[in-house]
PDB file of C-alpha atoms in Angstrom:
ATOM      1  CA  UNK A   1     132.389  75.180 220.777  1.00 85.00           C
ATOM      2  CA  UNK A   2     129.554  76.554 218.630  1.00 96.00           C
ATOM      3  CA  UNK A   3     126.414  77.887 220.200  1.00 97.00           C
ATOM      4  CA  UNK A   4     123.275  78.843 219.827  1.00 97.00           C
ATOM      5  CA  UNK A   5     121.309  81.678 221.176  1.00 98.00           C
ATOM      6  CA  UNK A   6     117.301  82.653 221.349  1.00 98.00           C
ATOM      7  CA  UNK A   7     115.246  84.868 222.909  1.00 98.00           C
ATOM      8  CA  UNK A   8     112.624  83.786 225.311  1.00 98.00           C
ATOM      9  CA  UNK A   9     109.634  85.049 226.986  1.00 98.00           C
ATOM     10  CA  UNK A  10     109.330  83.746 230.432  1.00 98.00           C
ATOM     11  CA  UNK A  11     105.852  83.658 231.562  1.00 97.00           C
ATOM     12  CA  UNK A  12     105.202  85.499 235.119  1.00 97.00           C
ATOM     13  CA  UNK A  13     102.071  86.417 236.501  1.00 92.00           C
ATOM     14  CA  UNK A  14     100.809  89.581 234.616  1.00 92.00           C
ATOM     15  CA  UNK A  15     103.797  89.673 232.822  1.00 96.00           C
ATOM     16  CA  UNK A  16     106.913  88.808 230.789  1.00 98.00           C
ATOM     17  CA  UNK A  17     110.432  88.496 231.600  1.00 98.00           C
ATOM     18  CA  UNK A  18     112.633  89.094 228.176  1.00 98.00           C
ATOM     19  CA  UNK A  19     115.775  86.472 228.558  1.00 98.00           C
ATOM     20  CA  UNK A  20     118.104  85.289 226.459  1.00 98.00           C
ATOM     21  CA  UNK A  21     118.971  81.609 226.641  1.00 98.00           C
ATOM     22  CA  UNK A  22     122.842  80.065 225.205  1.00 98.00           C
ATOM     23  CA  UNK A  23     123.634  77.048 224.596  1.00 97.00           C
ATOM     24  CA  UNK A  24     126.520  74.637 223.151  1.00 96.00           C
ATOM     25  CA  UNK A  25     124.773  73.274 219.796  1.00 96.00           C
ATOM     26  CA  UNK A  26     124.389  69.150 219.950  1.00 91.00           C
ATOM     27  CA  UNK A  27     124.272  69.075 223.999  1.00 81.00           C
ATOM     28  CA  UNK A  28     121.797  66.527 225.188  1.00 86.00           C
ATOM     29  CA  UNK A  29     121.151  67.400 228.163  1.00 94.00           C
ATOM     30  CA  UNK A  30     123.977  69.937 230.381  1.00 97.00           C
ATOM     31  CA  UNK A  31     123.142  71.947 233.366  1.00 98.00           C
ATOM     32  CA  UNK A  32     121.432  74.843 233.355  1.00 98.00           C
ATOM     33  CA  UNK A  33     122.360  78.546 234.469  1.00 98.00           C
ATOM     34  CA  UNK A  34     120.484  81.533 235.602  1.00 98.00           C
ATOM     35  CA  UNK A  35     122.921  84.546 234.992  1.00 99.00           C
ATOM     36  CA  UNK A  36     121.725  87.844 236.727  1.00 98.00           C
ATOM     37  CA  UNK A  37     123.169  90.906 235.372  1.00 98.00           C
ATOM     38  CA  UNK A  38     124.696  94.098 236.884  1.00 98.00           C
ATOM     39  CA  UNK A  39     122.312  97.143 236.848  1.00 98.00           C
ATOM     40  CA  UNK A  40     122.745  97.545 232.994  1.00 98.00           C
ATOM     41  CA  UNK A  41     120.822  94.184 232.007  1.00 98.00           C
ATOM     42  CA  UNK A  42     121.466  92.625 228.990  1.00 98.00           C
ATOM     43  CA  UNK A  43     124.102  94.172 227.542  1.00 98.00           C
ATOM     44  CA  UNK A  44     126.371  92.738 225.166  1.00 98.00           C
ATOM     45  CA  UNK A  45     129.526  92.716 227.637  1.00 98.00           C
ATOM     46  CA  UNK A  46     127.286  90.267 229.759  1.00 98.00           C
ATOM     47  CA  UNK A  47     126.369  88.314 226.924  1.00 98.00           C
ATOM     48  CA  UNK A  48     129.878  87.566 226.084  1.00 98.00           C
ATOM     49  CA  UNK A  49     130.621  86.421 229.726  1.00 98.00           C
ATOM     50  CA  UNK A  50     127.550  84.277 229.231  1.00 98.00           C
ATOM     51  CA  UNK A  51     128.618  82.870 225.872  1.00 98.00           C
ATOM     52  CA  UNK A  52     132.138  81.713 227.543  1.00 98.00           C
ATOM     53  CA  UNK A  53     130.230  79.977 230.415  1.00 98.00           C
ATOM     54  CA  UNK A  54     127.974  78.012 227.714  1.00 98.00           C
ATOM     55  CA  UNK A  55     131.058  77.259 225.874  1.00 97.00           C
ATOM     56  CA  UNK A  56     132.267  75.484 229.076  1.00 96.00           C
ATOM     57  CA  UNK A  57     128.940  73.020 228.366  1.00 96.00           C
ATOM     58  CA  UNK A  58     126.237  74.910 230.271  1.00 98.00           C
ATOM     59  CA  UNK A  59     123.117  76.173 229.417  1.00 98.00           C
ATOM     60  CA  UNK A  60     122.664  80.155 230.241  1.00 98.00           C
ATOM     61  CA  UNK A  61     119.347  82.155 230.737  1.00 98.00           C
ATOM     62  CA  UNK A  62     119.926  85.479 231.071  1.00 99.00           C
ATOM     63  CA  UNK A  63     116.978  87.282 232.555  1.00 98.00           C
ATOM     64  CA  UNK A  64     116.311  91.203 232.638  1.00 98.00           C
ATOM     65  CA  UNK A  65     116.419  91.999 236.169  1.00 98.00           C
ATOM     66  CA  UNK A  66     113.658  94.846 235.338  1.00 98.00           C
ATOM     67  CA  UNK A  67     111.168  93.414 233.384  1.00 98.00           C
ATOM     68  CA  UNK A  68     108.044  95.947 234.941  1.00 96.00           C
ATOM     69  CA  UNK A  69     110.394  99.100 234.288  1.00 97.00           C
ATOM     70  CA  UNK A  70     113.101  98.785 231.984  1.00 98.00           C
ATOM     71  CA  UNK A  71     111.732  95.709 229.199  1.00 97.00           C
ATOM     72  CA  UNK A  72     113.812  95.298 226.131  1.00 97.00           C
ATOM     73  CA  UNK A  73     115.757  98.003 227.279  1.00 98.00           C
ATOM     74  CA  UNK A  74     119.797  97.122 227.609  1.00 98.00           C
ATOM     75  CA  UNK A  75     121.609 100.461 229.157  1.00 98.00           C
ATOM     76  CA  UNK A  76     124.744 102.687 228.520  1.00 98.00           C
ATOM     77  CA  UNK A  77     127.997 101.819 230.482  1.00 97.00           C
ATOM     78  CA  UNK A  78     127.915 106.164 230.851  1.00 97.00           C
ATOM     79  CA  UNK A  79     126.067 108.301 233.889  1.00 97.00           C
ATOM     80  CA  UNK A  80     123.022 108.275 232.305  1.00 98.00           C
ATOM     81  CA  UNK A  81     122.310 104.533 232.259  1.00 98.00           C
ATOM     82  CA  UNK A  82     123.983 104.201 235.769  1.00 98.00           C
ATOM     83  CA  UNK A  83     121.135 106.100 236.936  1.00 98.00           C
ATOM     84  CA  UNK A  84     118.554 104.810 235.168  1.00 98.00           C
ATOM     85  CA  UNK A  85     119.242 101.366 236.385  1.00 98.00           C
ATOM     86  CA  UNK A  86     119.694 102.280 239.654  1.00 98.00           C
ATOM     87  CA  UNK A  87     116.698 104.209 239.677  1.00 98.00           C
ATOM     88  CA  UNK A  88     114.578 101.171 238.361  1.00 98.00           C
ATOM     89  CA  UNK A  89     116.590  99.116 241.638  1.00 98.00           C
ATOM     90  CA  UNK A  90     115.336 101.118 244.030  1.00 98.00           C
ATOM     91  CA  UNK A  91     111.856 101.052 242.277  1.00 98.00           C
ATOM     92  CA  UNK A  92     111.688  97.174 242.664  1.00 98.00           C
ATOM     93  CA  UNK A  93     110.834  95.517 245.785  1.00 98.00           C
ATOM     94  CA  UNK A  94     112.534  92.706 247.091  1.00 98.00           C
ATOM     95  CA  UNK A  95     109.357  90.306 246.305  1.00 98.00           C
ATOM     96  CA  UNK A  96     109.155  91.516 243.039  1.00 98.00           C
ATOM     97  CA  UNK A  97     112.985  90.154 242.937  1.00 98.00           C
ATOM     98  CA  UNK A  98     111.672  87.210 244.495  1.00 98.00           C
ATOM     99  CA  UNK A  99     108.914  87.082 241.974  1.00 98.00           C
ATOM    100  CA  UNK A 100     110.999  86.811 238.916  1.00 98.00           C
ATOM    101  CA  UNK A 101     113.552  84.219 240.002  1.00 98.00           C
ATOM    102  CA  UNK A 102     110.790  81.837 240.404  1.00 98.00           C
ATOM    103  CA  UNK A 103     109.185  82.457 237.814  1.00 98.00           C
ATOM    104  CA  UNK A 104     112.687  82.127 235.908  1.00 98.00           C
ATOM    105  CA  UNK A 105     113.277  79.087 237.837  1.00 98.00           C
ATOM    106  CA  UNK A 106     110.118  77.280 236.832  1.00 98.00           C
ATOM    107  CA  UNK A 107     111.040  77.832 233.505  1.00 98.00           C
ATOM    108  CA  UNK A 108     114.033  76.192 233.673  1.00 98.00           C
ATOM    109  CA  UNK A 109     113.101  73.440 236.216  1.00 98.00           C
ATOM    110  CA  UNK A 110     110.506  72.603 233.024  1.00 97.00           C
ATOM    111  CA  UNK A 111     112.864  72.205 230.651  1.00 96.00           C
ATOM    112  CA  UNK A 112     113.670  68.437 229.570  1.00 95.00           C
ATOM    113  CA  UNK A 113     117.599  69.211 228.466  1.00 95.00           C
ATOM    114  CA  UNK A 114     118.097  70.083 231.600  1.00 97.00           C
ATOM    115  CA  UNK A 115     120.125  68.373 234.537  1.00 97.00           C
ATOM    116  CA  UNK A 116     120.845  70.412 237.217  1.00 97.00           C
ATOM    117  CA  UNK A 117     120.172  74.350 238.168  1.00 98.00           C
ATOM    118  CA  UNK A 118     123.057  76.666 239.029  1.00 98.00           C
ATOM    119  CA  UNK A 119     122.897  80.814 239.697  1.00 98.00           C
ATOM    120  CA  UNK A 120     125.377  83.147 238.989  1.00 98.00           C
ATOM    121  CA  UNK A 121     125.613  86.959 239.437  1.00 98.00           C
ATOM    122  CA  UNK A 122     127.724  90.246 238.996  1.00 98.00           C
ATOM    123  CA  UNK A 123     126.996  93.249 241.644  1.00 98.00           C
ATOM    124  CA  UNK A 124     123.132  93.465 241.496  1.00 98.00           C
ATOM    125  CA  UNK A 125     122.837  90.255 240.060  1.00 98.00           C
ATOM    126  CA  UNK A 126     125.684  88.521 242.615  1.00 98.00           C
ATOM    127  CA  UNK A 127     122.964  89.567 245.347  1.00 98.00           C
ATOM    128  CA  UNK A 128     120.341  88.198 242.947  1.00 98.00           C
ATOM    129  CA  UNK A 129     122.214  84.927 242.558  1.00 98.00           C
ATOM    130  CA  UNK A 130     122.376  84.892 246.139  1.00 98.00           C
ATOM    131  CA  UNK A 131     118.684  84.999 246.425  1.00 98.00           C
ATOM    132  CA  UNK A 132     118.467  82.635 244.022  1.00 98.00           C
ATOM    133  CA  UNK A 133     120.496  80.185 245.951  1.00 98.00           C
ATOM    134  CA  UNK A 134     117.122  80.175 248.608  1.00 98.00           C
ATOM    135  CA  UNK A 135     115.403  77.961 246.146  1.00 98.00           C
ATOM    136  CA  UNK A 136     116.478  74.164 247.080  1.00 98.00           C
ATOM    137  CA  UNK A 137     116.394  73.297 243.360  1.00 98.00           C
ATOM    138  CA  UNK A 138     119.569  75.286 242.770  1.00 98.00           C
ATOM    139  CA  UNK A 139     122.519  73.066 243.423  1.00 98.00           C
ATOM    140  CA  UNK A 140     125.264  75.365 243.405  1.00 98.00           C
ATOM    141  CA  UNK A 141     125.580  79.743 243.175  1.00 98.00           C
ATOM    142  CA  UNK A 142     128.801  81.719 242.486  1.00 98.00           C
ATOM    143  CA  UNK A 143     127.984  85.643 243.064  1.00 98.00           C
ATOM    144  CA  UNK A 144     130.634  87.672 241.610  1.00 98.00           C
ATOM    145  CA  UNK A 145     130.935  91.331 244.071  1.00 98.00           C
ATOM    146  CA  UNK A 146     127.907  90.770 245.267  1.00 98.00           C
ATOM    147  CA  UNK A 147     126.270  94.311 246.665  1.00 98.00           C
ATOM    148  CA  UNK A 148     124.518  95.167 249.176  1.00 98.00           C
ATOM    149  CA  UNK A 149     124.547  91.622 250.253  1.00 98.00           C
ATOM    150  CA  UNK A 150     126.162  92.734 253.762  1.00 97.00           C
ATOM    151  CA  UNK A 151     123.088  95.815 254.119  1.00 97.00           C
ATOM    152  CA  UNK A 152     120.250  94.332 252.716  1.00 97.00           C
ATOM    153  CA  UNK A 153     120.661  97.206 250.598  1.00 97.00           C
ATOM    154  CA  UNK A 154     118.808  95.470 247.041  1.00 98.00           C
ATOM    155  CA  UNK A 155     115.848  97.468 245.781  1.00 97.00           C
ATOM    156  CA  UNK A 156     113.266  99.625 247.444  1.00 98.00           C
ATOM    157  CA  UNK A 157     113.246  97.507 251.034  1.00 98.00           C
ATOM    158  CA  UNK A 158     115.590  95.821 253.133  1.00 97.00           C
ATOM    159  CA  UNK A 159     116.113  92.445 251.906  1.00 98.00           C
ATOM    160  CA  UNK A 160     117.701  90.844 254.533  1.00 98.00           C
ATOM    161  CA  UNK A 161     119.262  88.806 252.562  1.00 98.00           C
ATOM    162  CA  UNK A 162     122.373  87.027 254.997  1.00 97.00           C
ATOM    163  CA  UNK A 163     119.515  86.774 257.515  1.00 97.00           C
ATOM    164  CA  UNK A 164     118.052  83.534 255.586  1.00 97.00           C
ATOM    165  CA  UNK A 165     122.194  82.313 254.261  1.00 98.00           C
ATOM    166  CA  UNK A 166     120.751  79.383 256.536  1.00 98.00           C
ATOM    167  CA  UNK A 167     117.634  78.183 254.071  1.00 97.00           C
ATOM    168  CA  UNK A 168     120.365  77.906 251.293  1.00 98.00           C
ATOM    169  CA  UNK A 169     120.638  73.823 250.762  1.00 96.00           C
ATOM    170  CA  UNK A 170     123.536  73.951 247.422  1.00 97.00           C
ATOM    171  CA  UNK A 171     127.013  74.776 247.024  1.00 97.00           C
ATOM    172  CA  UNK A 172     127.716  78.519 247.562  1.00 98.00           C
ATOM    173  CA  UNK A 173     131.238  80.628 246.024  1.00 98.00           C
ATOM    174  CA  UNK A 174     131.722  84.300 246.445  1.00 98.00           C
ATOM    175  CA  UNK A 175     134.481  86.184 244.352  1.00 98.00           C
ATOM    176  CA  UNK A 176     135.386  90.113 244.619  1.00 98.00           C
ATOM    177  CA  UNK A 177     138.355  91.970 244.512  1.00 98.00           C
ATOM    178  CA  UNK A 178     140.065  93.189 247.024  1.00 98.00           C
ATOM    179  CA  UNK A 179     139.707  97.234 245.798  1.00 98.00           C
ATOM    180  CA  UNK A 180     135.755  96.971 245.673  1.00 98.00           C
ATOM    181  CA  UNK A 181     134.822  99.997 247.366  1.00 98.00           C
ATOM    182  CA  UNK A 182     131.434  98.945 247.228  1.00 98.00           C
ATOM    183  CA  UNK A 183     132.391  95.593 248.897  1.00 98.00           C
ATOM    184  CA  UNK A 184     135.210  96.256 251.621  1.00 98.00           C
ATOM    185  CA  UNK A 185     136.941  94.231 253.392  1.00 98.00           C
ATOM    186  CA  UNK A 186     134.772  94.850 256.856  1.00 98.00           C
ATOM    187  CA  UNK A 187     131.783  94.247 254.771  1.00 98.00           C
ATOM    188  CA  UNK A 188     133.530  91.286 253.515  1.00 98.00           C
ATOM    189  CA  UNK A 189     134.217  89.966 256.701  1.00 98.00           C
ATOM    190  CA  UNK A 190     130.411  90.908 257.430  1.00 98.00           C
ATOM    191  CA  UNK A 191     129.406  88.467 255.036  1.00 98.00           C
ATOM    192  CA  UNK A 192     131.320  85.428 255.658  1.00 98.00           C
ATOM    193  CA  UNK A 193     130.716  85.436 259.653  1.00 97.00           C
ATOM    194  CA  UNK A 194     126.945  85.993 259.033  1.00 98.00           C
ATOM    195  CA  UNK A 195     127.305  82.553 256.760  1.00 98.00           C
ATOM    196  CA  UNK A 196     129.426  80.370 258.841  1.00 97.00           C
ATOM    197  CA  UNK A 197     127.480  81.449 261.878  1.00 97.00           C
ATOM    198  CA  UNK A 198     124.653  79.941 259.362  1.00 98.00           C
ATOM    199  CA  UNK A 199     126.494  76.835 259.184  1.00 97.00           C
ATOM    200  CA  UNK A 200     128.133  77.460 255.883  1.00 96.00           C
ATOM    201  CA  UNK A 201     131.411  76.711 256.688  1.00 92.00           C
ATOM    202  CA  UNK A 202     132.564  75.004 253.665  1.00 94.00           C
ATOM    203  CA  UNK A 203     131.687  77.659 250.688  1.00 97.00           C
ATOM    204  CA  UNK A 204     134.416  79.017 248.573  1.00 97.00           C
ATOM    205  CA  UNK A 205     136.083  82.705 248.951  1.00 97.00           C
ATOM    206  CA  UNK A 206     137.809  84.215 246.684  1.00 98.00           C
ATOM    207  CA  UNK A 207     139.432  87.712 246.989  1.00 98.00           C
ATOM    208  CA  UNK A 208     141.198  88.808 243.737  1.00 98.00           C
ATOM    209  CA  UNK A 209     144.756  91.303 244.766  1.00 98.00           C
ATOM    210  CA  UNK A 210     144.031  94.721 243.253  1.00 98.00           C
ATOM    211  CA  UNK A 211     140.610  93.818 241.428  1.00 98.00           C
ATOM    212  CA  UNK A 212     138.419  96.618 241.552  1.00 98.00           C
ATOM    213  CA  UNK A 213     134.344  96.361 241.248  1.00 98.00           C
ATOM    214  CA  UNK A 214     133.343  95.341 237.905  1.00 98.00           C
ATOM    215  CA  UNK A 215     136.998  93.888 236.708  1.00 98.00           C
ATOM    216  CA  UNK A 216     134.947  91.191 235.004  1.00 98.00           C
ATOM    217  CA  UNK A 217     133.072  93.471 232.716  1.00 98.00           C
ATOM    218  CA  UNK A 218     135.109  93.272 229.795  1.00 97.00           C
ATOM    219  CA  UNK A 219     134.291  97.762 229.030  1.00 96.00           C
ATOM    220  CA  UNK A 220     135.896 100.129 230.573  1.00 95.00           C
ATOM    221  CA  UNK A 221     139.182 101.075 232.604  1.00 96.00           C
ATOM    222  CA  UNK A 222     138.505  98.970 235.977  1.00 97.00           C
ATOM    223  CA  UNK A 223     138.451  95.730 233.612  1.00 98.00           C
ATOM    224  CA  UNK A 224     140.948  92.580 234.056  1.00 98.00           C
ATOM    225  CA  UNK A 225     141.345  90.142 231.774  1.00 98.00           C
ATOM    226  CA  UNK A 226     144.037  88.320 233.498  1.00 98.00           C
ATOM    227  CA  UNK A 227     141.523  88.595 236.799  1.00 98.00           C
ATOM    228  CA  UNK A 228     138.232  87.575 235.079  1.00 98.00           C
ATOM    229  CA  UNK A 229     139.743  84.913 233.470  1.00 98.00           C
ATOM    230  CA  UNK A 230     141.070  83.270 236.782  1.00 98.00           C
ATOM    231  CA  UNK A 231     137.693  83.833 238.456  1.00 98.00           C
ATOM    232  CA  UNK A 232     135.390  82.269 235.489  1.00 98.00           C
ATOM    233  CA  UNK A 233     137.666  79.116 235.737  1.00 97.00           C
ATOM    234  CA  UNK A 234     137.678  78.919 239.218  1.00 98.00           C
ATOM    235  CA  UNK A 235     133.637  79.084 239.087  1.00 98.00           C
ATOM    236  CA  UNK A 236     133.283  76.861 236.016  1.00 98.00           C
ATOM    237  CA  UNK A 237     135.438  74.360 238.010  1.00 97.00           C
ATOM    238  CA  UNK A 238     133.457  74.551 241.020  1.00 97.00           C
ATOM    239  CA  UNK A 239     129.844  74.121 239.367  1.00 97.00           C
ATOM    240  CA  UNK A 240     131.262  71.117 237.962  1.00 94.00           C
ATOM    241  CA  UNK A 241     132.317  69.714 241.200  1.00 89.00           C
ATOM    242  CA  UNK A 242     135.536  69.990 240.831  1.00 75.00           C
ATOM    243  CA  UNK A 243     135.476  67.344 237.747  1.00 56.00           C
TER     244      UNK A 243
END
């Protein structure tokens, strides 16, 4: 499927969130995806996860998750770009998070080629995608390794994220590997009593044998293709409904 591609400057109040926005080429009208990123923004490994979900007939925006601290800027997979985005994390509050989804949202929720609103996430952005999932107009989220969703650990506060899994109205999927030593398994099983205690007691886990944190981000030695391409079907089927 050819696509096309354009960046976009989502209005916010004050400021500008840099996105980039992919899209099969023809499509009337498809749904429409908000991709959060891992701490590195918009690099080109998360673009090319982002193409292969708009090549499945979906419309991606991919917002910077730093747009006050880190605009335009797409990091090194190396120690030096690790800590510069989590530097600019813990710099960011969690209603400046909250902030920037809406103001993402809005966008999309103006758009006329537009049916319905998903979120999707990997690490940071899994919690983000989470968040996003808050906002009744998204009908479905998959957060891939979601962290610090079990903590509240997010940015430069407590989010308290699982604390409000009950306000989330759409569809909800969670994927990690079982080696995530970021995500265990007791913060695993953190996460899924806080939502079925919530009432969510028909989401979707997945836990991937021997995946490690990140084996969807297609640089570097903890990557698996066999793992990431399993997990992106499994999600693609499930925004779809299972069509």
């Amino acid at each position: 499927m050819k696509l096309r591609e354009e960046d976009v400057a989502v209005p916010a109040a004050g400021y500008e969130i840099r996105a980039r926005v992919i899209a099969p080429v023809g499509a009337a009208r498809v749904p429409g995806v908000v991709l959060y990123t891992d701490i590195f923004q918009l690099t080109e490994s998360t673009l090319r996860t982002a193409r292969r979900l708009a090549s499945d007939g979906f419309l991606v925006c991919v917002p910077e998750i730093y747009p006050r601290r880190l605009a335009g800027v797409a990091l090194e997979f190396d120690d030096e770009g690790k800590a510069t985005g989590l530097a600019a994390a813990a710099a960011t509050t969690t209603a400046e998070f909250d902030a920037d989804r809406t103001a993402v949202l809005d966008f999309l929720a103006a758009r006329s080629d537009l049916t319905e609103l998903y979120a999707t996430g990997f690490c940071i952005g899994g919690h983000l995608a989470f968040r996003a999932a808050l906002d009744p107009r998204v009908a479905a989220t998959v957060c891939f390794y979601p962290t610090g969703l079990h903590d509240g650990k997010l940015g430069a506060d407590d989010a308290g994220s699982l604390a409000r899994a009950a306000d989330i109205r759409g569809g909800l999927m969670l994927v990690f590997g079982a080696q995530d030593p970021h995500v265990p398994a007791p913060a695993r099983v953190q996460i899924l009593d806080a939502l079925y205690r919530a009432g969510h007691d028909d989401l979707e886990l997945h836990v991937y044998s021997g995946g490690e944190h990140a084996f969807m981000r297609d640089v570097g030695a903890r990557h698996d293709p066999v793992l990431t391409d399993l997990a992106l079907a499994e999600a693609v089927s499930y925004l779809r409904g299972r069509s």
